[in-house]
Structures are given as structure tokens and as C-alpha cells.
Amino acid sequence: MAAQRETGSGETSGGVGLDRRMALGVLGAMGAAALTGPALAQNGGGGRMSDPMGMGPLGVNELGWDEARAEFTLPSLPYGYGALEPAIDAQTMEIHHSRHHAGYVRGLNRALVALAAIRAGNEDPALIKHWSRELGFHGGGHINHAIFWQTMAPAGNGGGGQPGGLLARVIQRDFGSFEQFKSHFTAAANAVEASGWAWLVLDRLSGRLMIQQMEKQQNMLLTACVPLLGIDVWEHAYYLKYQNRRGDYVSNWFSVVNWGRVGQIFEAAVR
Ligand code: MN3
């Protein structure tokens, strides 16, 4: 298949301890922790005891943080590999999750360990540029996929349909209608060049929803934006079943969008 080659080597971290604050601080720097960071500030900065990770709707399990090993692990899917058939086939889901996503988790841990070693004086500081890029790529890959899995569900059993509640009203306000949102999002996903993503995000500065494209998977979300829903349009996400017909994949993917979960993420972001 034409999927991107993984760069993860399968190494696990060793020797250099990473505390949770460090790891999460890095994720915050990538913009992913914007899922809840500013929301906590709006709450008065007190945080939520039920949310010790400070990641709001994405909890410890969804992010795969292993407290004992002080590293990230591959989070399990909230459904089976075949659960999103026919929109996304089981073999694609299995390879995507157990190979690609797992590779990003390994790469993220490896980058965190390497950067800690540099800080400790055990590694050449000239490598900071290299490992920072690795951190952005693999860390972004990990977070993007963690959100991706969480915002899908079997068609007719949590997946498909339209959003409700506050999210529905804000989509109406900012896009005119759900159909206009869908049209814009679809066009953005179909027009991503090579490997990337399309995202529905909340722009905290304007308080409005936006649609963005992400090249590859790093550093493309505006800092002030909270990712709400994204579609992976790397070829590894659809090529086995759809080959070059990305448009068919994007169209069918809407049948497995878990709007209830997206609504939870949105409401946590504006709380
Ligand atoms: Mn992917």
C-alpha cells in the first residue's frame, strides 16, 4: 500500500525519567493541550479534580499516558476494528491503529527521552532541532489519532447523523447550515495535498468555528484553536478500500462521525 513509512523503531524509553508535567507541557506546546488549557483558565484556574491530566474530554486512557512507566502507550480503540464497516474497513483500521498510531507513540516517547538527555547534558544540544521536529511529528500524530478514534462510532450506533445542542446552533451560526459546514469540510479534506488532515476547530480568539487543513500532522493548528473533529486523509487511512477515491472515503466517513462526542469536546472547550 502507499502509506507513509513509519519512522518509529520500537524502542522504549529507558534511563531518562520523564515526569508527567514535563510530558504534558510538551503536548501543550504543540497546541493539543489547548483542548482544555484556556477553558481551565476561564474556570478560574482551579482545574477539575475529575480531570487530573488537564486534558478535558480526552482523559488518561484516551491519551495512553502510563503513570508507572512515565511514558505514552497506544490507547485502545473504543470499538472493534470492524465496527466502522463499511465506511472504514477492518484491515485498514487494524493497520492504522496497531502500526501507524503505535509508531507515533514510540516516536513521541523517543523524542521526549532524547530531549531530556540533552537537557541533562548527556546528548549534543545540536540535536535539539532534530528531536524537536520528531516531537512535533510524532506528538502531533499521537494526539491527532487519539482524537480521531474518539470522534468516530459505528454508523447508526453513535455514528452519523447531525450534531445537536449547542454545537448544532453554533454550526448554524458560523456556517449557515449543517449542509454548508459539511460542504466546506469536505472540500477542505479533498483538497489536502498529499498527507494531511482537515479539522473543525474552535478559534478561541474570535469564539467562532473554523475549518483548517493540516499538512502532515504537526504545527498547523493555530495556537488559539481547539481541535473538535478531524479526518485523516493520509493514504494509509483509506487506500486499501478506496484506492485513489479519497472523495468517496470522505463522503462515507460522515456516517461514522460521533457527533455526541464532538459535542462534548466543544462544550468542554467553551465552558
Ligand atoms: Mn493516520
CSV table of C-alpha atoms and ligand atoms in Angstrom, one decimal:
chain,number,residue,atom,x,y,z
A,1,MET,CA,0.0,0.0,0.0
A,2,ALA,CA,1.0,3.6,-0.5
A,3,ALA,CA,1.0,4.5,3.2
A,4,GLN,CA,3.7,6.7,4.6
A,5,ARG,CA,6.6,4.7,6.1
A,6,GLU,CA,6.7,4.7,9.9
A,7,THR,CA,9.9,6.0,11.4
A,8,GLY,CA,9.3,4.5,14.9
A,9,SER,CA,11.9,1.9,15.8
A,10,GLY,CA,10.1,0.2,18.6
A,11,GLU,CA,12.5,1.4,21.2
A,12,THR,CA,11.0,2.2,24.6
A,13,SER,CA,12.2,4.9,26.8
A,14,GLY,CA,14.8,3.9,29.4
A,15,GLY,CA,17.1,5.6,31.7
A,16,VAL,CA,15.8,9.1,31.5
A,17,GLY,CA,12.8,9.7,33.7
A,18,LEU,CA,10.0,11.9,32.4
A,19,ASP,CA,7.6,13.3,34.8
A,20,ARG,CA,4.0,13.8,33.8
A,21,ARG,CA,4.2,17.6,34.0
A,22,MET,CA,7.1,17.6,31.5
A,23,ALA,CA,5.3,15.3,29.1
A,24,LEU,CA,2.1,17.3,29.2
A,25,GLY,CA,3.9,20.6,29.0
A,26,VAL,CA,5.4,19.4,25.7
A,27,LEU,CA,2.0,18.4,24.5
A,28,GLY,CA,0.7,21.8,25.4
A,29,ALA,CA,3.4,23.4,23.4
A,30,MET,CA,2.2,21.5,20.4
A,31,GLY,CA,-1.2,23.1,20.8
A,32,ALA,CA,-3.1,19.8,21.6
A,33,ALA,CA,-3.5,20.6,25.2
A,34,ALA,CA,-5.4,23.7,24.1
A,35,LEU,CA,-8.2,21.2,24.3
A,36,THR,CA,-8.7,22.5,27.8
A,37,GLY,CA,-6.0,24.8,28.9
A,38,PRO,CA,-7.7,28.1,28.4
A,39,ALA,CA,-11.0,26.5,29.5
A,40,LEU,CA,-9.4,25.9,32.8
A,41,ALA,CA,-8.3,29.4,33.0
A,42,GLN,CA,-11.8,30.6,32.3
A,43,ASN,CA,-13.0,28.4,35.1
A,44,GLY,CA,-10.8,30.4,37.4
A,45,GLY,CA,-7.7,28.3,37.0
A,46,GLY,CA,-8.8,25.9,39.6
A,47,GLY,CA,-8.8,22.9,37.4
A,48,ARG,CA,-11.1,19.9,37.7
A,49,MET,CA,-10.4,17.2,40.2
A,50,SER,CA,-12.0,14.7,37.8
A,51,ASP,CA,-9.6,15.8,35.2
A,52,PRO,CA,-6.1,15.4,36.7
A,53,MET,CA,-4.5,15.4,33.3
A,54,GLY,CA,-6.0,18.8,32.4
A,55,MET,CA,-7.0,17.4,29.0
A,56,GLY,CA,-10.7,17.7,29.5
A,57,PRO,CA,-12.7,15.2,27.4
A,58,LEU,CA,-9.6,13.4,26.4
A,59,GLY,CA,-8.7,11.5,29.6
A,60,VAL,CA,-5.7,9.5,30.7
A,61,ASN,CA,-6.9,6.4,28.9
A,62,GLU,CA,-7.6,8.1,25.6
A,63,LEU,CA,-4.2,9.6,25.7
A,64,GLY,CA,-2.5,6.4,26.7
A,65,TRP,CA,-0.4,8.0,29.5
A,66,ASP,CA,1.2,5.3,31.7
A,67,GLU,CA,1.9,6.9,35.0
A,68,ALA,CA,4.0,4.0,36.3
A,69,ARG,CA,6.2,3.8,33.2
A,70,ALA,CA,6.1,7.6,32.7
A,71,GLU,CA,5.6,7.3,29.0
A,72,PHE,CA,2.8,7.2,26.5
A,73,THR,CA,1.3,3.9,25.4
A,74,LEU,CA,-1.1,3.1,22.5
A,75,PRO,CA,-4.6,3.9,23.7
A,76,SER,CA,-7.1,1.1,22.9
A,77,LEU,CA,-10.0,1.9,20.5
A,78,PRO,CA,-13.5,2.4,22.0
A,79,TYR,CA,-14.8,-0.2,19.4
A,80,GLY,CA,-13.6,-3.1,17.4
A,81,TYR,CA,-11.5,-2.9,14.2
A,82,GLY,CA,-14.6,-3.9,12.2
A,83,ALA,CA,-17.0,-1.6,13.9
A,84,LEU,CA,-16.8,1.2,11.4
A,85,GLU,CA,-17.5,-1.0,8.4
A,86,PRO,CA,-18.4,-0.4,5.6
A,87,ALA,CA,-17.2,3.3,5.8
A,88,ILE,CA,-13.7,2.2,7.0
A,89,ASP,CA,-12.7,-1.5,6.6
A,90,ALA,CA,-11.4,-3.6,9.5
A,91,GLN,CA,-7.9,-4.2,7.9
A,92,THR,CA,-7.3,-0.5,7.4
A,93,MET,CA,-8.4,0.2,11.0
A,94,GLU,CA,-6.1,-2.5,12.4
A,95,ILE,CA,-3.0,-1.4,10.4
A,96,HIS,CA,-3.8,2.3,11.1
A,97,HIS,CA,-4.1,1.8,14.8
A,98,SER,CA,-1.7,-1.0,15.6
A,99,ARG,CA,1.1,0.0,13.2
A,100,HIS,CA,0.8,3.7,12.3
A,101,HIS,CA,-0.5,5.1,15.5
A,102,ALA,CA,1.7,2.8,17.6
A,103,GLY,CA,4.7,4.2,15.6
A,104,TYR,CA,3.8,7.7,16.5
A,105,VAL,CA,3.6,6.8,20.2
A,106,ARG,CA,7.1,5.2,20.0
A,107,GLY,CA,8.4,8.2,18.2
A,108,LEU,CA,6.9,10.6,20.8
A,109,ASN,CA,8.5,8.7,23.7
A,110,ARG,CA,11.8,8.5,21.9
A,111,ALA,CA,11.8,12.3,21.3
A,112,LEU,CA,10.9,13.1,24.9
A,113,VAL,CA,13.7,10.8,26.1
A,114,ALA,CA,16.2,12.4,23.7
A,115,LEU,CA,15.3,15.9,24.7
A,116,ALA,CA,15.6,15.1,28.4
A,117,ALA,CA,19.0,13.6,27.7
A,118,ILE,CA,20.1,16.8,26.0
A,119,ARG,CA,18.8,18.8,29.0
A,120,ALA,CA,20.7,16.5,31.3
A,121,GLY,CA,23.9,17.2,29.4
A,122,ASN,CA,24.2,13.7,28.1
A,123,GLU,CA,23.5,14.5,24.4
A,124,ASP,CA,24.6,17.0,21.9
A,125,PRO,CA,22.5,20.2,22.0
A,126,ALA,CA,22.9,20.5,18.3
A,127,LEU,CA,20.3,17.7,18.1
A,128,ILE,CA,17.6,19.8,19.6
A,129,LYS,CA,16.4,20.9,16.2
A,130,HIS,CA,16.1,17.3,15.0
A,131,TRP,CA,14.4,16.0,18.1
A,132,SER,CA,12.0,19.0,18.3
A,133,ARG,CA,10.9,18.1,14.8
A,134,GLU,CA,10.5,14.5,15.7
A,135,LEU,CA,8.5,15.6,18.8
A,136,GLY,CA,6.2,17.7,16.6
A,137,PHE,CA,5.6,15.0,14.1
A,138,HIS,CA,5.1,12.0,16.4
A,139,GLY,CA,3.4,14.0,19.2
A,140,GLY,CA,1.1,15.5,16.7
A,141,GLY,CA,0.4,12.1,15.2
A,142,HIS,CA,-0.4,10.7,18.6
A,143,ILE,CA,-2.8,13.4,19.6
A,144,ASN,CA,-4.5,13.6,16.2
A,145,HIS,CA,-5.2,9.9,16.1
A,146,ALA,CA,-6.4,9.9,19.7
A,147,ILE,CA,-9.0,12.5,18.8
A,148,PHE,CA,-9.8,10.7,15.5
A,149,TRP,CA,-10.6,7.4,17.2
A,150,GLN,CA,-12.7,9.1,19.9
A,151,THR,CA,-14.8,11.1,17.4
A,152,MET,CA,-16.0,8.1,15.4
A,153,ALA,CA,-18.5,5.5,16.2
A,154,PRO,CA,-20.4,2.7,14.4
A,155,ALA,CA,-22.9,4.1,11.9
A,156,GLY,CA,-26.4,4.2,13.4
A,157,ASN,CA,-24.9,3.4,16.8
A,158,GLY,CA,-23.4,6.7,17.8
A,159,GLY,CA,-22.0,7.5,14.4
A,160,GLY,CA,-23.6,9.6,11.6
A,161,GLY,CA,-26.5,12.0,11.6
A,162,GLN,CA,-26.0,15.6,12.7
A,163,PRO,CA,-24.8,17.3,15.8
A,164,GLY,CA,-27.3,18.5,18.4
A,165,GLY,CA,-27.4,21.0,21.3
A,166,LEU,CA,-25.1,24.0,21.5
A,167,LEU,CA,-22.7,22.7,18.8
A,168,ALA,CA,-25.6,22.5,16.3
A,169,ARG,CA,-26.6,26.1,17.0
A,170,VAL,CA,-23.0,27.3,16.6
A,171,ILE,CA,-22.5,25.4,13.4
A,172,GLN,CA,-25.7,27.1,12.1
A,173,ARG,CA,-24.4,30.5,13.2
A,174,ASP,CA,-20.9,30.2,11.8
A,175,PHE,CA,-21.6,28.2,8.6
A,176,GLY,CA,-25.2,29.0,7.8
A,177,SER,CA,-26.3,25.4,8.0
A,178,PHE,CA,-25.0,21.9,8.7
A,179,GLU,CA,-25.0,21.2,4.9
A,180,GLN,CA,-22.8,24.2,4.3
A,181,PHE,CA,-20.5,23.1,7.1
A,182,LYS,CA,-20.3,19.6,5.5
A,183,SER,CA,-19.7,21.1,2.1
A,184,HIS,CA,-16.8,23.3,3.3
A,185,PHE,CA,-15.3,20.5,5.4
A,186,THR,CA,-15.5,18.0,2.6
A,187,ALA,CA,-13.8,20.4,0.2
A,188,ALA,CA,-11.0,21.1,2.7
A,189,ALA,CA,-10.4,17.3,3.2
A,190,ASN,CA,-10.5,16.6,-0.5
A,191,ALA,CA,-8.1,19.4,-1.3
A,192,VAL,CA,-5.4,18.5,1.2
A,193,GLU,CA,-2.2,17.9,-0.8
A,194,ALA,CA,-0.6,14.6,-0.1
A,195,SER,CA,-0.7,13.6,3.6
A,196,GLY,CA,-2.7,15.7,6.0
A,197,TRP,CA,-5.9,16.3,7.8
A,198,ALA,CA,-8.9,18.6,7.7
A,199,TRP,CA,-10.2,19.9,11.1
A,200,LEU,CA,-13.2,21.6,12.5
A,201,VAL,CA,-11.8,23.8,15.3
A,202,LEU,CA,-12.9,26.4,17.7
A,203,ASP,CA,-11.0,29.6,17.4
A,204,ARG,CA,-10.8,30.9,21.0
A,205,LEU,CA,-9.8,34.4,19.8
A,206,SER,CA,-13.0,35.0,17.8
A,207,GLY,CA,-15.1,32.5,19.6
A,208,ARG,CA,-16.0,31.1,16.2
A,209,LEU,CA,-15.8,27.7,14.5
A,210,MET,CA,-13.3,27.4,11.6
A,211,ILE,CA,-12.2,24.7,9.2
A,212,GLN,CA,-8.5,24.2,8.7
A,213,GLN,CA,-6.2,22.0,6.7
A,214,MET,CA,-3.2,20.4,8.3
A,215,GLU,CA,-0.1,19.4,6.3
A,216,LYS,CA,1.3,16.1,7.5
A,217,GLN,CA,0.3,16.3,11.2
A,218,GLN,CA,2.1,18.9,13.1
A,219,ASN,CA,2.2,22.5,14.0
A,220,MET,CA,-0.6,23.5,11.6
A,221,LEU,CA,-3.4,24.3,14.1
A,222,LEU,CA,-3.5,27.9,15.1
A,223,THR,CA,-2.4,28.2,18.7
A,224,ALA,CA,-5.6,29.6,19.9
A,225,CYS,CA,-7.7,26.9,18.2
A,226,VAL,CA,-9.2,23.8,19.9
A,227,PRO,CA,-9.5,20.8,17.6
A,228,LEU,CA,-13.0,19.4,17.7
A,229,LEU,CA,-13.2,16.9,14.8
A,230,GLY,CA,-10.7,15.9,12.2
A,231,ILE,CA,-10.4,13.5,9.3
A,232,ASP,CA,-7.2,11.7,8.5
A,233,VAL,CA,-6.7,11.8,4.7
A,234,TRP,CA,-3.3,10.2,4.6
A,235,GLU,CA,-3.5,7.4,2.1
A,236,HIS,CA,-3.0,4.9,4.9
A,237,ALA,CA,-6.4,5.9,6.3
A,238,TYR,CA,-8.3,4.8,3.2
A,239,TYR,CA,-6.2,3.3,0.4
A,240,LEU,CA,-6.8,-0.4,0.9
A,241,LYS,CA,-10.6,0.1,0.4
A,242,TYR,CA,-10.8,3.2,-1.7
A,243,GLN,CA,-7.5,3.4,-3.6
A,244,ASN,CA,-7.4,6.9,-5.1
A,245,ARG,CA,-11.0,7.7,-4.4
A,246,ARG,CA,-10.5,9.9,-1.4
A,247,GLY,CA,-13.8,11.7,-2.1
A,248,ASP,CA,-15.7,8.5,-1.5
A,249,TYR,CA,-13.9,7.9,1.7
A,250,VAL,CA,-14.6,11.4,2.9
A,251,SER,CA,-18.3,11.2,2.0
A,252,ASN,CA,-18.7,7.8,3.7
A,253,TRP,CA,-16.7,8.9,6.8
A,254,PHE,CA,-19.6,11.2,7.7
A,255,SER,CA,-21.6,8.1,8.5
A,256,VAL,CA,-19.3,7.3,11.4
A,257,VAL,CA,-18.8,10.7,12.9
A,258,ASN,CA,-19.7,10.6,16.6
A,259,TRP,CA,-21.4,14.0,16.9
A,260,GLY,CA,-22.2,13.3,20.6
A,261,ARG,CA,-18.5,13.1,21.4
A,262,VAL,CA,-17.7,16.1,19.3
A,263,GLY,CA,-20.4,18.0,21.1
A,264,GLN,CA,-18.8,17.0,24.5
A,265,ILE,CA,-15.5,18.3,23.4
A,266,PHE,CA,-17.0,21.5,22.1
A,267,GLU,CA,-18.9,22.1,25.3
A,268,ALA,CA,-15.8,21.4,27.4
A,269,ALA,CA,-14.0,24.0,25.3
A,270,VAL,CA,-16.5,26.8,25.8
A,271,ARG,CA,-17.3,26.0,29.4
B,1,MN3,MN,-3.2,8.3,10.2
